[in-house]
Short mmCIF file of C-alpha atoms and ligand atoms in Angstrom, two decimals:
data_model
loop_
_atom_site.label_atom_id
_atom_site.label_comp_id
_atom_site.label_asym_id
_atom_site.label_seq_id
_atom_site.Cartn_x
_atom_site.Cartn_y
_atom_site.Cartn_z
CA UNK A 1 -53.24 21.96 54.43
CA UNK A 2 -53.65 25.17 56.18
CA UNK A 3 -56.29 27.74 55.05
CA UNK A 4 -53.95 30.52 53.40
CA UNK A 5 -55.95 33.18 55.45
CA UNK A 6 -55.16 32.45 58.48
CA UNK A 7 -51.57 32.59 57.74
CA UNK A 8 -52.07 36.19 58.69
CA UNK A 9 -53.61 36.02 62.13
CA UNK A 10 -52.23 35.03 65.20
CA UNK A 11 -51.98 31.92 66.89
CA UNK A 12 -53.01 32.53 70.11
CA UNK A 13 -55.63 35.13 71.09
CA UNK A 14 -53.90 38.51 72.26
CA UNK A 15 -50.29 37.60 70.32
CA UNK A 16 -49.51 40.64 68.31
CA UNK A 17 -50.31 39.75 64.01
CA UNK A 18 -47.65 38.18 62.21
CA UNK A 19 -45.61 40.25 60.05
CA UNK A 20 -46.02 39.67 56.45
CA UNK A 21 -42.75 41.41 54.98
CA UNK A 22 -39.52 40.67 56.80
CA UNK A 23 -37.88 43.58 57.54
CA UNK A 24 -34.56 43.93 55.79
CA UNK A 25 -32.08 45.62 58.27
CA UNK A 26 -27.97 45.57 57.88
CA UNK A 27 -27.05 41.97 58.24
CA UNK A 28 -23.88 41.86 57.48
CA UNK A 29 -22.59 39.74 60.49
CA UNK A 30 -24.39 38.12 63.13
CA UNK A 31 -21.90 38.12 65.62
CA UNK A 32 -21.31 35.64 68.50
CA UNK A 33 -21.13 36.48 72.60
CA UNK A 34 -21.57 34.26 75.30
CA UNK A 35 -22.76 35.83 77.87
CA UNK A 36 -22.21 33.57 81.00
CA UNK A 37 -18.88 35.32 80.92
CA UNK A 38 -19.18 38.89 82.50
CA UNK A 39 -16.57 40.56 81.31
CA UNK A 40 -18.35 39.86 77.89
CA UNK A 41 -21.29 41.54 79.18
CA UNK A 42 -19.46 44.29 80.07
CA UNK A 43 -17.99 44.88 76.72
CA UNK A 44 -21.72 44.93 75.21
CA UNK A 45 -21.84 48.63 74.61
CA UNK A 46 -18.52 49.14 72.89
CA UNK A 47 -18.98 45.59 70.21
CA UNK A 48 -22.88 46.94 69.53
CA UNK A 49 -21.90 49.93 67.21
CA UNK A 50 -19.20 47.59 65.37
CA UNK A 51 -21.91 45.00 64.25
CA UNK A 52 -25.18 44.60 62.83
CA UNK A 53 -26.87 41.74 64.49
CA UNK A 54 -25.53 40.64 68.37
CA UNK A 55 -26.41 37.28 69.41
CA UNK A 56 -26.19 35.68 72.59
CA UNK A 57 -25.19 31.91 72.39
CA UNK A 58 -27.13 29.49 74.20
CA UNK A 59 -26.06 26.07 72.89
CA UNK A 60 -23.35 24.30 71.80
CA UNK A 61 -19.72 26.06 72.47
CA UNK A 62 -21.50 27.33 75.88
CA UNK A 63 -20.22 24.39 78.54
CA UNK A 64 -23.29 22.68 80.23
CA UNK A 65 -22.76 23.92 83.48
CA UNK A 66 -22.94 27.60 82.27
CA UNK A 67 -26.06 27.36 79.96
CA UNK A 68 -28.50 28.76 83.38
CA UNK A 69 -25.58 31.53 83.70
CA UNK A 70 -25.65 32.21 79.10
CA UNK A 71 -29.17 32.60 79.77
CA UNK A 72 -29.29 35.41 82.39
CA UNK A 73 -26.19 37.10 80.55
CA UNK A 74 -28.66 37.79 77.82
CA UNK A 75 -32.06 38.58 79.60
CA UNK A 76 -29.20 41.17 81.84
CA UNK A 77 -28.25 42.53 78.02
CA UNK A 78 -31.80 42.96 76.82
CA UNK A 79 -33.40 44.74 79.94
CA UNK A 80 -29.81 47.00 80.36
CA UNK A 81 -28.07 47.97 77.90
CA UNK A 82 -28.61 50.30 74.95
CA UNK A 83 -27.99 48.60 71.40
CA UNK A 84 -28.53 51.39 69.42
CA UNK A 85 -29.70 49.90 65.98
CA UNK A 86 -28.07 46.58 66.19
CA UNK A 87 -29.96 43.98 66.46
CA UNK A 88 -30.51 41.85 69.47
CA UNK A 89 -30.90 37.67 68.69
CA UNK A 90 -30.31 34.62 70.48
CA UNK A 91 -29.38 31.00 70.09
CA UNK A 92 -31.27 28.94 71.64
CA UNK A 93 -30.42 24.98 73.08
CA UNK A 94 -32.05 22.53 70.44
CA UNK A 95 -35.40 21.42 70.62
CA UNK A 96 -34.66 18.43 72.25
CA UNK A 97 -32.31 19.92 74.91
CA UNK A 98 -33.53 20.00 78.34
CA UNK A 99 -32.73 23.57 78.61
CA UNK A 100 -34.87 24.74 75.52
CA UNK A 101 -38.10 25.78 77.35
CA UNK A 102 -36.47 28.00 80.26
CA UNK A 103 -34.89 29.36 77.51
CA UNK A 104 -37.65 30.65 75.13
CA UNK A 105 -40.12 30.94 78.55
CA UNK A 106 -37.46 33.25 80.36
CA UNK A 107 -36.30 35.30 77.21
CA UNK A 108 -39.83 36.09 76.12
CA UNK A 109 -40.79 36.81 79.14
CA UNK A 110 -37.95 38.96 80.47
CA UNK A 111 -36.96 40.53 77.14
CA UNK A 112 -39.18 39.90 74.59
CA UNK A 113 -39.49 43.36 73.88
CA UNK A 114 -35.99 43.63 72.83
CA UNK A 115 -35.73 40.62 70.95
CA UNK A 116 -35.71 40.97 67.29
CA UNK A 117 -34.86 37.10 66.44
CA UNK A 118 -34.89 33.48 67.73
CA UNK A 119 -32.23 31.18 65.96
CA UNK A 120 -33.68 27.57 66.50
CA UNK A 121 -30.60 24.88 66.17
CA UNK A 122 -31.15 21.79 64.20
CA UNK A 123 -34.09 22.28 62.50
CA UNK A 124 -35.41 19.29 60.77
CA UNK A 125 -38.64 20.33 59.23
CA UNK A 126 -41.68 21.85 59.34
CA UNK A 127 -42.86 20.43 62.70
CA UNK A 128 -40.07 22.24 64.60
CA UNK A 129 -41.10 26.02 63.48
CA UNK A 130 -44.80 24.99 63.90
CA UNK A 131 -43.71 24.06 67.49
CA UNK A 132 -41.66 27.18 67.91
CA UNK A 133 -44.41 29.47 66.36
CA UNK A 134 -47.18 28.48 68.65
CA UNK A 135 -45.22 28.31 71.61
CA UNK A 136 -44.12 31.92 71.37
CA UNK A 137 -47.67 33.51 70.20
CA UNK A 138 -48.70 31.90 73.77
CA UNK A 139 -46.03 33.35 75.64
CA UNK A 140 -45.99 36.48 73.30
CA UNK A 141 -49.89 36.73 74.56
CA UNK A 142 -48.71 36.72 78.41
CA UNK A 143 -45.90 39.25 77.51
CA UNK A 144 -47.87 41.49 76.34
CA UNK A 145 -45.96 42.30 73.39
CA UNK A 146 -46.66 44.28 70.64
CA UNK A 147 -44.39 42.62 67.36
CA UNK A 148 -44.07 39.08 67.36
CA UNK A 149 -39.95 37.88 67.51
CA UNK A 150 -38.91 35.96 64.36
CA UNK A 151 -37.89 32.78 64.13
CA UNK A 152 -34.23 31.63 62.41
CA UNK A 153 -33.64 28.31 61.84
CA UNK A 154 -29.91 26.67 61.25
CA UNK A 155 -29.53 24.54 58.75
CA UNK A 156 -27.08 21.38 59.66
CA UNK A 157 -28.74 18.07 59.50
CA UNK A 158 -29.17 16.20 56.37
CA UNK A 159 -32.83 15.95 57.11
CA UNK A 160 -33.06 19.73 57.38
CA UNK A 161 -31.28 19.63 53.98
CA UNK A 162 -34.38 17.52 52.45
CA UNK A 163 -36.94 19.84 53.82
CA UNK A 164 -35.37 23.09 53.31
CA UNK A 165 -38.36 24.60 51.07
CA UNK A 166 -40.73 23.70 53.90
CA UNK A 167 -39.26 24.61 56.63
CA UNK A 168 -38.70 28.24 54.64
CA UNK A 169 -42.30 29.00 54.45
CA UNK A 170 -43.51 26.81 57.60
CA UNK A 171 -44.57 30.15 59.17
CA UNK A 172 -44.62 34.16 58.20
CA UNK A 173 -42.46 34.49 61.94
CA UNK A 174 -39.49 32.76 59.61
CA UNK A 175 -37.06 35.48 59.30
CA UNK A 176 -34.12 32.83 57.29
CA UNK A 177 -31.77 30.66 57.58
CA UNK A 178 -27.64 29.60 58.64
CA UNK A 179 -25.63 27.19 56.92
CA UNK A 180 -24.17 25.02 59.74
CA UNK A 181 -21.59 23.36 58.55
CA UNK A 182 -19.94 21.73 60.97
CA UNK A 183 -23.23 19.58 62.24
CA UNK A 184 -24.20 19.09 58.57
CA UNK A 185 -20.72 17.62 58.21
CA UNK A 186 -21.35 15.35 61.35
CA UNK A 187 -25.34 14.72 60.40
CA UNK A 188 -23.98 13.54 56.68
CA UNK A 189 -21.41 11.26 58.26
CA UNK A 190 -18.69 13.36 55.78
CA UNK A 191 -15.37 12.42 56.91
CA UNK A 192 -14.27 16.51 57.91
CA UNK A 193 -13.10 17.99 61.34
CA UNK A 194 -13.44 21.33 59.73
CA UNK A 195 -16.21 24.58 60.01
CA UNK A 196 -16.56 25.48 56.51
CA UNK A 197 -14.30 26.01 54.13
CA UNK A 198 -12.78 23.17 52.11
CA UNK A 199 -10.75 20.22 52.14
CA UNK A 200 -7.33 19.37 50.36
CA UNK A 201 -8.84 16.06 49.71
CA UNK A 202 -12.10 17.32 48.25
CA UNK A 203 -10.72 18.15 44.53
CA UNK A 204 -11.16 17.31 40.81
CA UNK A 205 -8.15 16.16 38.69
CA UNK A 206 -7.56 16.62 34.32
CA UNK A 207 -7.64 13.81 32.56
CA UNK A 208 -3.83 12.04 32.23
CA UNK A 209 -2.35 12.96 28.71
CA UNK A 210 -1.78 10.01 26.80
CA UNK A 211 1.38 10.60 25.68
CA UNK A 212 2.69 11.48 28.88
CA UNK A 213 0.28 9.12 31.12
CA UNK A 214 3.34 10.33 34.54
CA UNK A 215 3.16 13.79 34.03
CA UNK A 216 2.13 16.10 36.71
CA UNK A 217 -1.95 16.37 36.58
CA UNK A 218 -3.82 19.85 37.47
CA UNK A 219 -6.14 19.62 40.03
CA UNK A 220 -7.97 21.85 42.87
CA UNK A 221 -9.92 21.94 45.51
CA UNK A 222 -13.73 21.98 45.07
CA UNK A 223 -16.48 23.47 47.60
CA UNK A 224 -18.16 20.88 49.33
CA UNK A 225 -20.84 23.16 50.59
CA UNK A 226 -21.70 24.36 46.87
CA UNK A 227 -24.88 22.50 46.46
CA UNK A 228 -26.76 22.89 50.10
CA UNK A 229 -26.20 26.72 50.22
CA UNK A 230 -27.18 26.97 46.82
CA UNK A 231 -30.04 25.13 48.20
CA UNK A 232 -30.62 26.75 50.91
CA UNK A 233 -30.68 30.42 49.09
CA UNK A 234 -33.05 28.94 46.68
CA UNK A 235 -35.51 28.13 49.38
CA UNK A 236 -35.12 31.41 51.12
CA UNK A 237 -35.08 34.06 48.56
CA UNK A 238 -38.24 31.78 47.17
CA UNK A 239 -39.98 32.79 50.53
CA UNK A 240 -39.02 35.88 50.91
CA UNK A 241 -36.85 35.28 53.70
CA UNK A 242 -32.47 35.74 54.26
CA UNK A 243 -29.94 33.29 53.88
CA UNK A 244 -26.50 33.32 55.58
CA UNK A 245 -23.57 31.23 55.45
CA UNK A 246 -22.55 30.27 59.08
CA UNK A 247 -19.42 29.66 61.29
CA UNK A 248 -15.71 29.63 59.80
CA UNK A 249 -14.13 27.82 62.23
CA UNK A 250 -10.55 28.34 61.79
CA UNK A 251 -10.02 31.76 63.02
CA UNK A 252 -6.53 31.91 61.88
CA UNK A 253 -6.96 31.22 58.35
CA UNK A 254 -8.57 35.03 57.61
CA UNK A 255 -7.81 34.64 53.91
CA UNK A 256 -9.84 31.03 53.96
CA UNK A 257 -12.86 33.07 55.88
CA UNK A 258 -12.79 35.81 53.42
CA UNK A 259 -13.01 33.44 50.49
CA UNK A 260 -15.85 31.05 52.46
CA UNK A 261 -17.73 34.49 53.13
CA UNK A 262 -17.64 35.77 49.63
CA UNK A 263 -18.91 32.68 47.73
CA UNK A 264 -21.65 32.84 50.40
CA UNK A 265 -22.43 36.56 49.29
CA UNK A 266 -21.60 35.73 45.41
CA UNK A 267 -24.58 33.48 46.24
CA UNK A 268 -26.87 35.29 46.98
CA UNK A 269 -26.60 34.73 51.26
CA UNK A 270 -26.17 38.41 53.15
CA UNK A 271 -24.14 37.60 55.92
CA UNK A 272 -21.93 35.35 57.95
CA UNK A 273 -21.84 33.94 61.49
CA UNK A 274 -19.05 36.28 63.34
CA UNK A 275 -17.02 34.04 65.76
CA UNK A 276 -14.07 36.43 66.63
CA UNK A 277 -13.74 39.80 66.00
CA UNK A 278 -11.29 39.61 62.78
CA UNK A 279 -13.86 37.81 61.66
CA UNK A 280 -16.43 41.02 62.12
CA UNK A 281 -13.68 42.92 59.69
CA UNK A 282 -14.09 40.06 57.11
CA UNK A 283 -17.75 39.99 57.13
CA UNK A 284 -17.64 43.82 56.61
CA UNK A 285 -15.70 43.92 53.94
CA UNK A 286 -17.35 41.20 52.14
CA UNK A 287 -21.08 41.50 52.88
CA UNK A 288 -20.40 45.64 51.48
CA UNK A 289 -20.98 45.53 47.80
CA UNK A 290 -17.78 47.18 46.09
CA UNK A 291 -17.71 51.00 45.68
CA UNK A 292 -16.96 50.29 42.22
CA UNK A 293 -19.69 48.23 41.51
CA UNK A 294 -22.15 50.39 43.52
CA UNK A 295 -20.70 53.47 41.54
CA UNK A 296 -21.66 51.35 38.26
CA UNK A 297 -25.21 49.76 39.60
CA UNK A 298 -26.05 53.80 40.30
CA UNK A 299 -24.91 54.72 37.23
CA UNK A 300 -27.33 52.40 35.18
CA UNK A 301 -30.34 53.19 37.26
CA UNK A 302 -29.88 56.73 36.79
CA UNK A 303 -29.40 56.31 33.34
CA UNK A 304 -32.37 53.51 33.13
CA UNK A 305 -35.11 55.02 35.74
CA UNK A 306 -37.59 53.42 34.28
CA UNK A 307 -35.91 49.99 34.04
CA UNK A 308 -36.83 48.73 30.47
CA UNK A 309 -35.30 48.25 27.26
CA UNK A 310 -31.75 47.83 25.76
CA UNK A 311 -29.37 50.04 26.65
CA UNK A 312 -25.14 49.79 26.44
CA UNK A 313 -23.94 51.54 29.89
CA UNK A 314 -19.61 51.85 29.56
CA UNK A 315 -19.92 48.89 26.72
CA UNK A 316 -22.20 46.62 28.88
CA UNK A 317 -25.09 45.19 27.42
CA UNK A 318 -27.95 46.66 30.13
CA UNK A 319 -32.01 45.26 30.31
CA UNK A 320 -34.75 44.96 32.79
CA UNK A 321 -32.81 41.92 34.47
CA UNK A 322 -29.56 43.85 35.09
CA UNK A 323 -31.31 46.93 36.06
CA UNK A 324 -33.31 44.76 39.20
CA UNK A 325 -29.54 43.58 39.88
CA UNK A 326 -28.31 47.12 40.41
CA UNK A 327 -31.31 48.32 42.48
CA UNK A 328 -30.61 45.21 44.83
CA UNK A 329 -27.01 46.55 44.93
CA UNK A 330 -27.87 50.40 45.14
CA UNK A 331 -30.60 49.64 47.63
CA UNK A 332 -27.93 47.42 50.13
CA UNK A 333 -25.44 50.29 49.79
CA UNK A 334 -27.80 52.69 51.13
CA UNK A 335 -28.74 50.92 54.04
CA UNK A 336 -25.44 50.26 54.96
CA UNK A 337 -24.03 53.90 53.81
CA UNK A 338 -26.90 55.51 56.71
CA UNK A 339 -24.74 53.33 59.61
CA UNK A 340 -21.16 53.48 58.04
CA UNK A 341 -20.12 57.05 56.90
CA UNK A 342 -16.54 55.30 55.57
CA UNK A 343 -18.80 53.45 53.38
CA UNK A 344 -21.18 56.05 52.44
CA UNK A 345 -18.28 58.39 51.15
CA UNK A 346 -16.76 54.95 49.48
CA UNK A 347 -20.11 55.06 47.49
CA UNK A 348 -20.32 58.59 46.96
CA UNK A 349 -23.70 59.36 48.52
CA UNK A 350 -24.80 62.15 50.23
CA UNK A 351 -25.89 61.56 53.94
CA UNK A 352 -29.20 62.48 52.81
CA UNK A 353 -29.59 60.04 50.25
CA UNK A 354 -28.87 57.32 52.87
CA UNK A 355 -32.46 55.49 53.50
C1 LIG B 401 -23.28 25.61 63.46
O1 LIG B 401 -23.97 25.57 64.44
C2 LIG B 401 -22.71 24.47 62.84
O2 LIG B 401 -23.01 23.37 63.33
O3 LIG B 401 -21.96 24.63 61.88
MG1 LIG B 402 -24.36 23.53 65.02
#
């Protein structure tokens, strides 16, 4: 067991403290570059304003003989170009890879400063944060740097699955989590090609009528991924810490994405992985709470400000619990309303009220 004190101090001498709140920026996409291609590089300052979080892939989909050239694309994006507010993450190659250690070594070292968040691949359990925690409070020490970089972990082994509540609060650097679904699928042995979404032969059927037993029986397709992101928000929102839903892998299907993304955000998760960029449109338009419901959630806490009590808002029944579900929904829409001015008309705020 670990003293809960020194949860709060750092774990090697001269690593800044850990933070004890995460900060909750727009998250509404985190959106995928690899940066061993150049002219990707080179497009970094027009895609930053368009997302919230930038991330420059390190593992798989980057080719093993361009994982040294992924690596300097992203330490060249952190020391020269200008974000703005979005966020700068990485992946980085799982913690077995042989590449894993240049990677965290070089990208504290050459842009720690500039690196909000570490995704870690494949996490299994607590063991692999506590590695990745110590490791970068030593290297954090030789940086110099002032704020320690959170740690991400992806969720996509069936182990990981098991040890989702630990791995959550393994260590105040853990920022949240992805849903991987496409090594989940291969780590479970389920019999799907696909990323995300669902699967025509994944489905419940009604009973037969018995006085028809041939006739044509209803059925649909069910979510396979119900019960881990579930899950997975649980263990998250439990530890004060973000959940998003991961990669949709068929960039074609937009309509499929939309409706993967938005049982993800129905969920509780608040954001996707962005692959492509009609895929940066779809996470915008999902991970943005509706005007109409933000109009409505504004509504009630005006009308409420104290929060307490029974009150009937337009025929709804309104009480302390629906009152902490508007502020959640006011309080996104502001945050999102300061970097969108689209949005912040859509909600009818006035720039000033934007936070
Ligand atoms: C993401 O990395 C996944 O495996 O789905
Ligand atoms: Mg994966």
């Amino acid at each position: 067991m670990r003293n809960p004190r020194d949860f709060g101090k750092p774990l090697a001498i001269g690593a800044p403290a850990p933070v004890l709140e995460i900060p909750f920026k727009p998250s509404r996409m985190i959106h995928f570059l690899d940066f061993s291609n150049e002219k990707m590089v080179a497009k970094v300052p027009d895609i930053a304003p368009t997302v919230d979080i930038l991330l420059g892939n390190l593992e798989d989909a980057v080719p093993v003989d361009r994982k040294q050239a992924a690596r300097e694309g992203v330490v060249r994006v952190g020391q020269e170009m200008d974000l703005g507010d979005t966020q700068l993450w990485t992946r980085v190659n799982s913690l077995e890879s042989p590449w894993v250690l240049d990677d965290i070594t070089t990208l504290v070292r050459e842009i720690g400063h500039k690196l909000d968040v570490m995704m870690i691949p494949k996490v299994e359990g607590a063991w692999d944060i506590h590695y990745v925690d110590r490791l970068l409070a030593q290297l954090e020490a030789r940086a110099d740097l002032e704020r320690p970089i959170l740690i991400h972990a992806i969720l996509e082994t069936g182990l990981g699955v098991v040890n989702l509540e630990e791995i959550a609060t393994a260590s105040p650097r853990m920022q949240g989590m992805s849903f991987g679904p496409a090594d989940l699928a291969a780590s479970r042995r389920m019999k799907t090609t696909r990323v995300g979404g669902g699967h025509p032969g994944y489905r419940v059927i009604e009973d037969p009528d018995p006085s028809d037993p041939e006739a044509t029986r209803a059925t649909a397709q069910q979510d396979p991924w119900h019960y881990s992101i579930a899950r997975m928000v649980d263990a998250c929102t439990s530890a004060g810490i973000l959940p998003f839903y991961g990669p949709y892998g068929d960039i074609r299907d937009v309509q499929g994405c939309e409706t993967q993304f938005r049982a993800a955000f129905l969920l509780g998760c608040v954001g996707a992985w962005s692959l492509h960029p009609v895929q940066i449109d779809i996470a915008k338009k999902v991970f943005s709470p509706d005007p109409d419901e933000v109009r409505f959630a504004k509504k009630v806490l005006e009308a409420i400000p104290d929060g307490r009590g029974v009150h009937m808002i337009d025929g709804k029944m309104q009480d302390d619990a629906t009152w902490k579900q508007c502020k959640v929904m006011v309080t996104l829409a502001e945050m999102l309303a300061h970097r969108d001015p689209d949005l912040a008309e859509a909600y009818g705020f006035e720039p000033a009220a934007a936070v």
